[in-house]
Coordinates of C-alpha atoms in Angstrom, one line a residue:
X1 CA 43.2 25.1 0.5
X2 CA 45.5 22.5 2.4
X3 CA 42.4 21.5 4.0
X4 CA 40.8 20.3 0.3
X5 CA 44.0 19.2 -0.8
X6 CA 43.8 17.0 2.5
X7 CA 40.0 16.4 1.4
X8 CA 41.2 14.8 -1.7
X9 CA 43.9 12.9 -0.4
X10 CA 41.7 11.2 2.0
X11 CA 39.8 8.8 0.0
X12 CA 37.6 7.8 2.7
X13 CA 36.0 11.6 2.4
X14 CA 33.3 12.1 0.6
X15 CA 34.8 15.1 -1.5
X16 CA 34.3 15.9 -4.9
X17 CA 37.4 17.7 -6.1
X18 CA 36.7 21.5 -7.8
X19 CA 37.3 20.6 -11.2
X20 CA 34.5 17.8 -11.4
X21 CA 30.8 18.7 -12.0
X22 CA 28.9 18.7 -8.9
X23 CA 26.2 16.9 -10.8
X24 CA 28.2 14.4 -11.8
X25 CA 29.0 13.9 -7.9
X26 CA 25.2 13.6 -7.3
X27 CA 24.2 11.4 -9.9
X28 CA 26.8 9.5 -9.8
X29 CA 26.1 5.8 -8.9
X30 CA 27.6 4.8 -5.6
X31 CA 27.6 1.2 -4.3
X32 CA 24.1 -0.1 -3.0
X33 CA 24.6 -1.5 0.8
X34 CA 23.6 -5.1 1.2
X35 CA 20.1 -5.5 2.4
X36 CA 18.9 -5.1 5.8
X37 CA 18.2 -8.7 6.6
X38 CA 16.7 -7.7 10.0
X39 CA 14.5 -4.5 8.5
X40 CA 13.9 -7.0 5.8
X41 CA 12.2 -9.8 7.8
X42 CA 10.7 -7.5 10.6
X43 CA 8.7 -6.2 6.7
X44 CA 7.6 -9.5 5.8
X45 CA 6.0 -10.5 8.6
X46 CA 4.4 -6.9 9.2
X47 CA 3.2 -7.0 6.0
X48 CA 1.7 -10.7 5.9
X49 CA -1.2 -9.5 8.3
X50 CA -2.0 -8.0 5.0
X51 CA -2.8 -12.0 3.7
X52 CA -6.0 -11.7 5.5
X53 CA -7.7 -9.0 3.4
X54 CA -6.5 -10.5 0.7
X55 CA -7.5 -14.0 1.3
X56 CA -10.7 -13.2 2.2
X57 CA -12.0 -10.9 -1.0
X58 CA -10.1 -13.9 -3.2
X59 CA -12.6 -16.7 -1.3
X60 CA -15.3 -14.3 -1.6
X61 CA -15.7 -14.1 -5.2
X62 CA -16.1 -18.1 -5.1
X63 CA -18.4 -18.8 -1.8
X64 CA -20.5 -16.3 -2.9
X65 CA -21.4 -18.6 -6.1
X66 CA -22.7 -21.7 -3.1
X67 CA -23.9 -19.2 -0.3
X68 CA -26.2 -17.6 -3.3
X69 CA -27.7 -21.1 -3.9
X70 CA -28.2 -21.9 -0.3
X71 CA -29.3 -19.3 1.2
X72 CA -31.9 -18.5 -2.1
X73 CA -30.1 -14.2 -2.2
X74 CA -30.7 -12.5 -5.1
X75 CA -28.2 -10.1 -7.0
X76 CA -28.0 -7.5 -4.4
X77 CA -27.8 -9.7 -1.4
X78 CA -25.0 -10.8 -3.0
X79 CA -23.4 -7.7 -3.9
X80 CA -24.1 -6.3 -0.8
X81 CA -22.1 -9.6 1.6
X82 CA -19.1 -9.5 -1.2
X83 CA -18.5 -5.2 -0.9
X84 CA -20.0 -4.7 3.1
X85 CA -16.5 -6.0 4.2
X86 CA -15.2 -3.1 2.8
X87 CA -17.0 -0.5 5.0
X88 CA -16.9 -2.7 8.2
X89 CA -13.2 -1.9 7.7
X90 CA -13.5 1.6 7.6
X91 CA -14.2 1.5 11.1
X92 CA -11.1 -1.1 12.2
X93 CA -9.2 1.6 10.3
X94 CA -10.3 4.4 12.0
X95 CA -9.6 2.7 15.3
X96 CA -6.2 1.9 14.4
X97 CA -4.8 4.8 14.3
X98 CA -5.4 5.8 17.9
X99 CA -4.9 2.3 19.1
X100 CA -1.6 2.0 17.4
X101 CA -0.2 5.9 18.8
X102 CA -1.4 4.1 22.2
X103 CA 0.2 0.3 22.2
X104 CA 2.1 0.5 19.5
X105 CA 1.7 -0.7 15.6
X106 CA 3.3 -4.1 16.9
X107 CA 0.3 -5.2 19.5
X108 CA -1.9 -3.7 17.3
X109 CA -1.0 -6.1 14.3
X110 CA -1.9 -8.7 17.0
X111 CA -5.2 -7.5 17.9
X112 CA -6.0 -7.5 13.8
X113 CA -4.9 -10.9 13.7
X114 CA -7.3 -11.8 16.8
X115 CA -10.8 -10.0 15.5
X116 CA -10.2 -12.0 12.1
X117 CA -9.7 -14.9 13.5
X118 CA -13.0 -14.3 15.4
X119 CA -14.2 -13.5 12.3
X120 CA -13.0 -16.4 10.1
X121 CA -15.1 -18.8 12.7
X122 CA -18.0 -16.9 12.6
X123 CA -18.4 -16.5 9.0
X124 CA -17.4 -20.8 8.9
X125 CA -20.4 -21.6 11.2
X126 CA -22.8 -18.8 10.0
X127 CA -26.4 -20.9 9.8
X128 CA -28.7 -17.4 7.8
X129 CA -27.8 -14.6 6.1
X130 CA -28.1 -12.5 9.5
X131 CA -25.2 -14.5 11.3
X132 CA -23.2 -14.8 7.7
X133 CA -23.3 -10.6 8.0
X134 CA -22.2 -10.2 11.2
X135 CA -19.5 -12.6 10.8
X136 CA -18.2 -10.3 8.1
X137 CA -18.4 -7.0 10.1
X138 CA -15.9 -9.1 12.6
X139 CA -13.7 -9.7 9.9
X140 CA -13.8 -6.4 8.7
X141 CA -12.5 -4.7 11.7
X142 CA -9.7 -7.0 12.1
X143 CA -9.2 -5.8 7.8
X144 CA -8.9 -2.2 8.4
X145 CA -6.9 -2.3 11.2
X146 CA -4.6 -5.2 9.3
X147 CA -4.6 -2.7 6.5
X148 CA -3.5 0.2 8.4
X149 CA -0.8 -1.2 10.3
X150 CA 1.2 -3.2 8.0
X151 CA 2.0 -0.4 5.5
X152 CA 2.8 2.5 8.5
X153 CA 5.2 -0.3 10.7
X154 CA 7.1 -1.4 7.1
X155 CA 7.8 2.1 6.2
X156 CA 8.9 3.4 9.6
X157 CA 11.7 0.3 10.3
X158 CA 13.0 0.6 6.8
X159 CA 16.2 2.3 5.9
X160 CA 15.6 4.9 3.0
X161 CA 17.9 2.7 0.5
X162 CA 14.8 -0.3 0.4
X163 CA 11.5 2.1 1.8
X164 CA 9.7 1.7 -1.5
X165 CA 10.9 -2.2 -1.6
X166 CA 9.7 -2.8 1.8
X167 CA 6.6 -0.9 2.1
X168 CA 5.7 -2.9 -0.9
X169 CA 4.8 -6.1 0.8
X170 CA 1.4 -5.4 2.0
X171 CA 0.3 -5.2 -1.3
X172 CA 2.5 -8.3 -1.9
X173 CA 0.9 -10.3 0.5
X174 CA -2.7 -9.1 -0.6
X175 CA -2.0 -10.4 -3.9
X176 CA -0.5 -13.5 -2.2
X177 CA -4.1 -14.2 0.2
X178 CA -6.4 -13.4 -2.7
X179 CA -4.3 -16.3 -4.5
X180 CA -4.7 -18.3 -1.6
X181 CA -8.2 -17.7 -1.4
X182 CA -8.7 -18.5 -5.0
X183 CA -7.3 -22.2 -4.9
X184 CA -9.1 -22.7 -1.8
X185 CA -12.0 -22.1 -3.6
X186 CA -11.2 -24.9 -6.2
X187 CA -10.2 -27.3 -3.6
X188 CA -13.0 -26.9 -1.2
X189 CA -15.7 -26.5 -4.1
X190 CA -15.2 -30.8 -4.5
X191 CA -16.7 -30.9 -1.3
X192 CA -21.2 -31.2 -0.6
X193 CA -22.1 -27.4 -1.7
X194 CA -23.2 -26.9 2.0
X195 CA -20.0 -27.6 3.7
X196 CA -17.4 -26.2 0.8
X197 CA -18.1 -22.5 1.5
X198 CA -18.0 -22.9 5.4
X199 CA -14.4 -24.5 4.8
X200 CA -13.6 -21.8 2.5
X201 CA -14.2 -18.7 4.8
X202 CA -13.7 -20.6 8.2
X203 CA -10.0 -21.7 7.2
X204 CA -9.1 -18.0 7.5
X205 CA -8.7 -18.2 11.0
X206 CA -5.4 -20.6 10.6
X207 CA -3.2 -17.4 9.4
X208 CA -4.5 -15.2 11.3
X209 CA -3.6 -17.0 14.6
X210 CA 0.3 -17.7 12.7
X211 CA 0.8 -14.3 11.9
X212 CA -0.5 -13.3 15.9
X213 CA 2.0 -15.2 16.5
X214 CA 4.8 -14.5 14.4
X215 CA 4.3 -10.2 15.0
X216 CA 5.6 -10.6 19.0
X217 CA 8.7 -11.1 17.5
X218 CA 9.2 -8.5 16.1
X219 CA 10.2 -5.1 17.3
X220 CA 8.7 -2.1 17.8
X221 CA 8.6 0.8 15.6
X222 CA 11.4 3.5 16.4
X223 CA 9.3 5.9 15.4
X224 CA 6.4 4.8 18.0
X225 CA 9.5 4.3 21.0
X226 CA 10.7 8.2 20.4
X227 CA 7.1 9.5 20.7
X228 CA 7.2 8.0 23.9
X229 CA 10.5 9.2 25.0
X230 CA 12.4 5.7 24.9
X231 CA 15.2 6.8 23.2
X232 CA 17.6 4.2 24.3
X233 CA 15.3 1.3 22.9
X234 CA 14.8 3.6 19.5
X235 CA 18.5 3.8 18.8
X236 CA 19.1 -0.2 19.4
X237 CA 16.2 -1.0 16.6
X238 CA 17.8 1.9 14.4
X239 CA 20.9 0.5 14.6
X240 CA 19.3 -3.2 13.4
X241 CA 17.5 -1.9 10.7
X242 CA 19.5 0.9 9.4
X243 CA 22.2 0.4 6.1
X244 CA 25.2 2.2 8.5
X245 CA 25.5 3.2 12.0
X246 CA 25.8 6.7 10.7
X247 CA 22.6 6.5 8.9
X248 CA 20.6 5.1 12.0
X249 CA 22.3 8.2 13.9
X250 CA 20.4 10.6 11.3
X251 CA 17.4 8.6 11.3
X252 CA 17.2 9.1 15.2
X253 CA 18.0 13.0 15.0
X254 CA 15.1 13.4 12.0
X255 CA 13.0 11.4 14.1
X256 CA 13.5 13.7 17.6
X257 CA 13.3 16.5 15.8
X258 CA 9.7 15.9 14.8
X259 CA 9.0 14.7 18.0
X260 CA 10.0 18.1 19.4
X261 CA 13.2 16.6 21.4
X262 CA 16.3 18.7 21.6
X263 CA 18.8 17.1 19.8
X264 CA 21.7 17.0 22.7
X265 CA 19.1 15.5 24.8
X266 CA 20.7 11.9 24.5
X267 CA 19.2 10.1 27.7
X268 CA 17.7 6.5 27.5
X269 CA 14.4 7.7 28.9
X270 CA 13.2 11.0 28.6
X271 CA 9.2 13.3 28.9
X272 CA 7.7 13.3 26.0
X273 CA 4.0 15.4 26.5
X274 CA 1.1 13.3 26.3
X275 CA 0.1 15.2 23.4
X276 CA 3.0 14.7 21.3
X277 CA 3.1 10.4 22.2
X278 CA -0.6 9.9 21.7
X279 CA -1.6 11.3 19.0
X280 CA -3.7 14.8 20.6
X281 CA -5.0 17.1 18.1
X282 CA -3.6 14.7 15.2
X283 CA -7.6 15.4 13.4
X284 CA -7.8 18.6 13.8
X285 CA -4.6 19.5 12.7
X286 CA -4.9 16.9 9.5
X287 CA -8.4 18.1 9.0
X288 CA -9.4 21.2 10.3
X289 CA -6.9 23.7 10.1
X290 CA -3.5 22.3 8.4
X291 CA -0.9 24.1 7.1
X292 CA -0.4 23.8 3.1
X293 CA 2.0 20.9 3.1
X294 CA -0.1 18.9 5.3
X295 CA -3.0 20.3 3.1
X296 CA -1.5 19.1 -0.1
X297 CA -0.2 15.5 1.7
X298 CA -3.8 14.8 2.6
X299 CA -5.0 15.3 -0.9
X300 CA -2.5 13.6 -2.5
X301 CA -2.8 10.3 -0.2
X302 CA -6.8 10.4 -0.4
X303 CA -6.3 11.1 -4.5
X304 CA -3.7 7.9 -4.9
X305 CA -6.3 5.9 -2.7
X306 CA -9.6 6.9 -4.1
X307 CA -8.5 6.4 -7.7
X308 CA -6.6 2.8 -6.5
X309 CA -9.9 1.8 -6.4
X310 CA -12.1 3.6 -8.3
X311 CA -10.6 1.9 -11.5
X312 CA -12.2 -1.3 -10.6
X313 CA -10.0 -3.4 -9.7
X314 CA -11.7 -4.9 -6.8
X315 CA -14.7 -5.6 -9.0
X316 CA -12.3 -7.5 -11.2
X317 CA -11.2 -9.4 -8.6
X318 CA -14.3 -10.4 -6.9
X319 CA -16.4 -11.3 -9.5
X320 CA -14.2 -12.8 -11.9
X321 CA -16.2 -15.4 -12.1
X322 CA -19.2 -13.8 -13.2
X323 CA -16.9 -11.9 -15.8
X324 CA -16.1 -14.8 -17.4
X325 CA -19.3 -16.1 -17.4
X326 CA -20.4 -12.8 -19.3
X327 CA -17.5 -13.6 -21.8
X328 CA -18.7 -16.5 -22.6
X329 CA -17.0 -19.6 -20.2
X330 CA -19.6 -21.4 -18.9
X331 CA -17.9 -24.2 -17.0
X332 CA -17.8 -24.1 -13.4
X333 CA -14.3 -25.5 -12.7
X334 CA -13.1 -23.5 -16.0
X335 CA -14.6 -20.4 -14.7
X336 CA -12.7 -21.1 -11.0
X337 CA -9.4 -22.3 -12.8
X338 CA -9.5 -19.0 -15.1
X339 CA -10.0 -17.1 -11.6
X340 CA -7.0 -18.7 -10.4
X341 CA -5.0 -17.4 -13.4
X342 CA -5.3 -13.6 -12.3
X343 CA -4.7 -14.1 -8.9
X344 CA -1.1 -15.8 -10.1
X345 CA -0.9 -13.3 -12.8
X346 CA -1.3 -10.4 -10.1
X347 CA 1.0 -11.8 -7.7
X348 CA 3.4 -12.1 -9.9
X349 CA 3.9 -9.0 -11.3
X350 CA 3.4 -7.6 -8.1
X351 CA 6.9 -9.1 -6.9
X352 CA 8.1 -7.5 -10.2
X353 CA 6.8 -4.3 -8.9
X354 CA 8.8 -4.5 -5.7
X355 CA 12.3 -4.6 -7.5
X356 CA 11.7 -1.1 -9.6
X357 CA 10.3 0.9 -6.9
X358 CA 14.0 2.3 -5.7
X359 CA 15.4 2.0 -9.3
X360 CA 12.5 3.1 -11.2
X361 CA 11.6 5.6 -8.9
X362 CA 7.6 6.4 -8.1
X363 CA 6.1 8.6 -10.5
X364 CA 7.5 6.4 -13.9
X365 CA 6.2 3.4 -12.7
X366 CA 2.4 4.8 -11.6
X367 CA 2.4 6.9 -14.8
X368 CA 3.3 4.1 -16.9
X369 CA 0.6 1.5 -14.9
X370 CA -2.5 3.4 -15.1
X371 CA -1.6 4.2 -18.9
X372 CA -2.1 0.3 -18.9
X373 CA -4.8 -0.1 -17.1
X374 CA -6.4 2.7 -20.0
X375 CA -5.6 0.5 -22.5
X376 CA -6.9 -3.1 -20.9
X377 CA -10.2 -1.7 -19.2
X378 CA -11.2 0.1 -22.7
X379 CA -10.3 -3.4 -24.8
X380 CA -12.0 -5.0 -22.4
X381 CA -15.4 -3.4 -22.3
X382 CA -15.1 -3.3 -26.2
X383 CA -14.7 -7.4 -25.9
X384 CA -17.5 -8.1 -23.8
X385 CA -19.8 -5.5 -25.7
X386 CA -19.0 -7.6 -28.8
X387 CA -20.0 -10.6 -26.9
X388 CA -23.0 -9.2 -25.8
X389 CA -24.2 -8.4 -29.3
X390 CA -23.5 -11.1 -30.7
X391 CA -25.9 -14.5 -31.4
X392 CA -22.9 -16.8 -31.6
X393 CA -19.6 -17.2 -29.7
X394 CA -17.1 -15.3 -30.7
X395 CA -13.6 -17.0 -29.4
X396 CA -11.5 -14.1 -30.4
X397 CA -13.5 -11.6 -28.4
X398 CA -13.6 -14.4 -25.2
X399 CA -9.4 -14.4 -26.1
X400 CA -9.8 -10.9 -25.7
X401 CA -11.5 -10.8 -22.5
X402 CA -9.6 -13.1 -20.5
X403 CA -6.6 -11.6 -22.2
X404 CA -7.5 -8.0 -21.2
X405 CA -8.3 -9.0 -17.5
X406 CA -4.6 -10.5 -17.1
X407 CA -3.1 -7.4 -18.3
X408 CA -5.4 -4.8 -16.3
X409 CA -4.5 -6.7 -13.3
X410 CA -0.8 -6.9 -14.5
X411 CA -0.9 -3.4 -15.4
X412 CA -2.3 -2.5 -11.9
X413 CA 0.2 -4.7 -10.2
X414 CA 3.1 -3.4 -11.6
X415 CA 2.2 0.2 -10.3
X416 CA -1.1 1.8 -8.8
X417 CA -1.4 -1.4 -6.5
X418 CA 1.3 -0.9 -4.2
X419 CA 2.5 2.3 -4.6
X420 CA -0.8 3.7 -3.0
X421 CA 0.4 2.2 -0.2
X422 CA 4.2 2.9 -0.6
X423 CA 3.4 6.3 -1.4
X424 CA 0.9 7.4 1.7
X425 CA 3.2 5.8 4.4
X426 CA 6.2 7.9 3.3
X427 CA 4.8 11.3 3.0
X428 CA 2.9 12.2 6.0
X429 CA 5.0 13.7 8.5
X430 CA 5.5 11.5 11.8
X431 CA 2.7 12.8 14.0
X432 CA 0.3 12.5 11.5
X433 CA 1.4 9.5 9.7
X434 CA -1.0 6.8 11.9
X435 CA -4.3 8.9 11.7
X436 CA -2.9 10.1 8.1
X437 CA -2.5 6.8 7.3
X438 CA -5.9 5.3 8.1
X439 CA -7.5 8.3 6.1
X440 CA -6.3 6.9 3.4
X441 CA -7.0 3.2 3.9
X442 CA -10.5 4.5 5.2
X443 CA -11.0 6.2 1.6
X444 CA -9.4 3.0 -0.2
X445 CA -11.9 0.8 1.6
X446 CA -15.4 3.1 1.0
X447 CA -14.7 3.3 -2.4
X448 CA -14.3 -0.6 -3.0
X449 CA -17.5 -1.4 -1.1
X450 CA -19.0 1.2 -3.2
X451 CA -17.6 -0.3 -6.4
X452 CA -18.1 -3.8 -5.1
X453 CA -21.4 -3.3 -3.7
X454 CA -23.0 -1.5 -7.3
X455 CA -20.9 -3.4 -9.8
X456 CA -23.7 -6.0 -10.5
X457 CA -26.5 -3.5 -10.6
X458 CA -24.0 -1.4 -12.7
X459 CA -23.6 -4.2 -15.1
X460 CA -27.1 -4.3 -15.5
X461 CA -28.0 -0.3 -16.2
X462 CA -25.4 0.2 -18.6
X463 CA -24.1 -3.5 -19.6
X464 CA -21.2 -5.2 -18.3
X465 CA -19.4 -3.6 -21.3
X466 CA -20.6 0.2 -20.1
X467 CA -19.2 -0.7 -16.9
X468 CA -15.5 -0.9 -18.1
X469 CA -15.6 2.4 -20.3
X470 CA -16.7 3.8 -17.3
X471 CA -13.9 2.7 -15.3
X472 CA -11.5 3.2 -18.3
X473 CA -12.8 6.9 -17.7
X474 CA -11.6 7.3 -14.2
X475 CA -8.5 5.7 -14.8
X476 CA -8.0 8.4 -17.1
X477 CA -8.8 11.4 -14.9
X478 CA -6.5 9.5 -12.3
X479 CA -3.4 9.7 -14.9
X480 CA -3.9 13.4 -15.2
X481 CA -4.5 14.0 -11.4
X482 CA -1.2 12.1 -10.7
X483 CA 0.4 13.7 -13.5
X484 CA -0.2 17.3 -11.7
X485 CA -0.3 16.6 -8.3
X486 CA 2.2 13.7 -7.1
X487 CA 6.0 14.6 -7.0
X488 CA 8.7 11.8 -7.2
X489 CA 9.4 10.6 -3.2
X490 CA 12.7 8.5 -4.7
X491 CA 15.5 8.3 -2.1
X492 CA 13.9 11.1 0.6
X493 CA 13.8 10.5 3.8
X494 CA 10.6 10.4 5.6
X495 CA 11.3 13.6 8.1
X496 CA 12.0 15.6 5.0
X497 CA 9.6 14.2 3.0
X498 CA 7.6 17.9 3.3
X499 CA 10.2 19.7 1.0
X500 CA 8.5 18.7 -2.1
X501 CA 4.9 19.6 -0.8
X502 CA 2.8 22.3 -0.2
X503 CA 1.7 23.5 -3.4
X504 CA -0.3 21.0 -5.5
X505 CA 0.5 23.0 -8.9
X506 CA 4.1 24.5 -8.3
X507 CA 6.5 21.4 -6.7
X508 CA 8.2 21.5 -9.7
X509 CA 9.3 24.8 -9.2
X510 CA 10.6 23.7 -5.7
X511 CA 12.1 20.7 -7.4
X512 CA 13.9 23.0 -9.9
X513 CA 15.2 25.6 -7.3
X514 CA 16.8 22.5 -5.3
X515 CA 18.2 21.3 -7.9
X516 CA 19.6 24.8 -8.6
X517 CA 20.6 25.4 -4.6
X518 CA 22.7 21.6 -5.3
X519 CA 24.7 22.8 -8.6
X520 CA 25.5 26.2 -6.8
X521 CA 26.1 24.7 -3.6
X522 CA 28.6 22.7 -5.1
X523 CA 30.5 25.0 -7.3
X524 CA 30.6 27.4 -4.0
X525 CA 32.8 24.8 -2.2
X526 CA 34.2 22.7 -4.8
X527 CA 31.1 20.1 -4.2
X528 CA 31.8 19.7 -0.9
X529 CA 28.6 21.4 0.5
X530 CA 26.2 19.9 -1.7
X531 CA 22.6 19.4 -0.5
X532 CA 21.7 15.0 0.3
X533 CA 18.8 14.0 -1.9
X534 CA 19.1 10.5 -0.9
X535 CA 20.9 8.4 1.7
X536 CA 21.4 5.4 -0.8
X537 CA 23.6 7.4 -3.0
X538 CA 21.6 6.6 -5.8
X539 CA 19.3 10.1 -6.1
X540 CA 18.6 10.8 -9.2
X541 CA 18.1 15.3 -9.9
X542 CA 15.1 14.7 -12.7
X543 CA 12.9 12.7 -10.5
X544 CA 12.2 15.0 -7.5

């Protein structure tokens, strides 16, 4: 008793006296810390290797309109050169996993930058078809492993307060290159057809060498430094990037805990098996035989990814112009400027995106964005199958198209875009998250080259219009799939991040017993003992 009464004379101690609700004492609001400037700029340029995927689909969709001309390819060619980066990349991804268990994720954000820059030059000089191909499966390796990286680095130096702000920017900075990529398409296309497109594509490599550059100086992931026993240099960049010394003290025991180090062990260097710090077994135990948490993980990051893409958003992006075309714009430069408008319009509410994440939380912001995308894609193919059948042009149904497109992209912005990401580099656990990881973008980059690569063909079988219901369709199935299978992440830390898994229908009995374990923790020892939910202080009981 004298000990409580000290408690609540104290007010440094975080006590909540007996007569107050434990809810109330985990619900309640506390103070957000000031941002992590370090964590926060160590994000942005991790996450601007992501420009380069993004540039180069956004240049795509207007080269493609001059290399079709030149080199005399016919629908399929083309679909095939705009989607085939998209499976090159499967393979960058697949690589980047191991390379970055054995490097590290920060030399391995340089080697992405080098291949595109390769890349970039070879696609600029390309003289056939042949050499314009190969080119891109350069570029594509330097993609997946770009893609791979960015997301795993950002979510492993942020502290849990900003995780879903930070580990936002790749998708940021995708939005921001396919911008880029669509005003150098308007800029370049004033120059001879034969030399706009090689300016387009081969101006790539100028980022790519910047951000090379810019990624040395940055640290390396804490995560990456336990799991090969340099503990010392771990706690230094935990300390940087953490909200409190306290909270980088926790983040270093979670994260030697799941490396399998005892937590009194507290040297600067210690053993860490070579199975444990590269990555040994990671596939077979993500694939062959895991346990129902990593089971359900797995299926939730391929789900997120699958459907990310699977609602056709890449094919909006990429051929933009032809969708206007369809809708009834016929001007070149109208068609280009028009193509400009959803790239601003994406980035835009992409940055919108990045300030809900850790208010919002995860789960009301998806929900709500695919609901939107529903709407848009279903309006849209309506639009242009009004168009279609119709001798005479119709400018509320071209209103309607260009309309639509702005708000699926919007809609997709706000939400599904970069909480795919967000949402697969929090929940695997640490030695699983690199391989985990490029499962995911491995999944997210087959299924655009197989929307990308069909969407022409597509549009032919079953109209331009079919095309959209159909994508309207799997949009729906992917609300119902999040729906079921996707807790809220809001405010967990990533070592912990397993509690809520393991059974793809019943979390939400696990999320109601911990709630149940906090309220009865709390009235056990006058609130005192209550369970963390969140190191921000801002967790919030109804969106576990």
């Amino acid at each position: 008793m004298m000990a409580e009464h000290k408690a609540m004379a104290d007010p440094n101690l975080n006590v909540v006296p007996p007569e107050k609700s434990p809810v109330e004492d985990v619900e309640a609001p506390k103070k957000r810390p000031p941002r992590n400037k370090y964590a926060f700029a160590c994000a942005i340029l991790a996450s601007m290797t992501s420009i380069l995927l993004g540039y180069d689909i956004g240049v795509m969709s207007g080269a493609a309109i001059y290399i079709k001309k030149e080199f005399h390819l016919n629908s399929v060619e083309v679909e095939v050169l705009v989607g085939i980066i998209n499976l090159y990349s499967l393979l960058g991804s697949a690589v980047a996993g191991r390379t970055s268990d054995w490097v590290g994720r920060r030399y391995t954000m340089v080697i992405a930058g080098a291949i595109f820059f390769v890349g970039a030059i070879l696609m600029g000089f390309a003289t056939n078809y042949a050499f314009l191909m190969f080119g891109r499966f350069v570029a594509g390796i330097g993609v997946g492993y770009a893609l791979m990286i960015a997301p795993v680095y950002t979510a492993e130096v942020s502290p849990a307060s900003a995780r879903g702000f930070l580990t936002s920017f790749p998708e940021v900075f995708i939005n921001s290159g396919l911008l880029l990529g669509y005003i150098s398409n308007y800029a370049f296309s004033k120059l001879p057809a034969n030399l706009g497109w090689r300016f387009m594509l081969g101006v790539g490599a100028v980022p790519s060498v910047l951000l090379a550059a810019g990624v040395l100086a940055m640290p390396e992931s804490p995560r990456w430094l336990v799991m090969q026993g340099r503990l010392g240099d771990a706690k230094r960049v935990l300390q940087r990037t953490s909200d409190s010394s306290e909270e980088a003290d926790l983040r270093l025991a979670d994260i030697k805990s799941a490396a399998g180090i005892p937590d009194d062990c507290n040297d600067d260097v210690v053993t860490v098996t070579r199975k444990k710090s590269h990555g040994e077994g990671v596939w077979r135990e993500l694939l062959l035989h895991p346990t129902p948490v990593v089971r359900h993980v797995l299926i939730a990051a391929v789900g997120i990814h699958f459907f990310q893409q699977a609602s056709g958003i890449d094919a909006v992006v990429l051929y933009s112009p032809t969708i206007f075309e369809k809708a009834g714009v016929t001007s070149s430069d109208h068609k280009l400027l028009a193509t400009i408008a959803v790239g601003f319009c994406k980035t835009i509410f992409i940055l919108v995106s990045t300030f809900f994440l850790d208010r919002v939380g995860r789960r009301p912001l998806l929900l709500t964005s695919v609901a939107g995308m529903i709407l848009s894609l279903t309006a849209l193919g309506c639009g242009l199958t009004v168009i279609d059948h119709s001798s005479q042009k119709l400018m509320w149904a071209i209103g309607l198209c260009i309309a639509m497109t702005l708000t699926f992209v919007a809609s997709f912005s706000i939400g599904l875009g970069p909480i795919a990401w967000v949402y697969t580099s929090e929940i695997f656990p640490l030695r699983l998250r690199a391989q985990g990881a490029s499962i995911g973008v491995g999944v997210n980059r087959a299924t655009s080259g197989l929307i990308t690569m069909t969407f022409l063909s597509l549009s032919k079988g079953i109209t331009i219009g079919g095309a959209f219901f159909l994508y309207a369709a799997v949009a729906a199935i992917a609300w119902a799939f999040f729906f079921t299978v996707l807790p809220e992440t809001q405010g967990r830390t990533l070592e912990d991040m397993q509690v809520l898994f393991g059974s793809l229908t019943g979390w939400r009995a696990v999320a109601r017993k911990l709630r149940t374990e906090v309220v009865e923790d709390g009235k056990r020892d006058g609130g005192r003992g209550h369970v963390q939910l969140a190191t921000n202080g801002r967790a919030d009981l109804n969106q576990i």
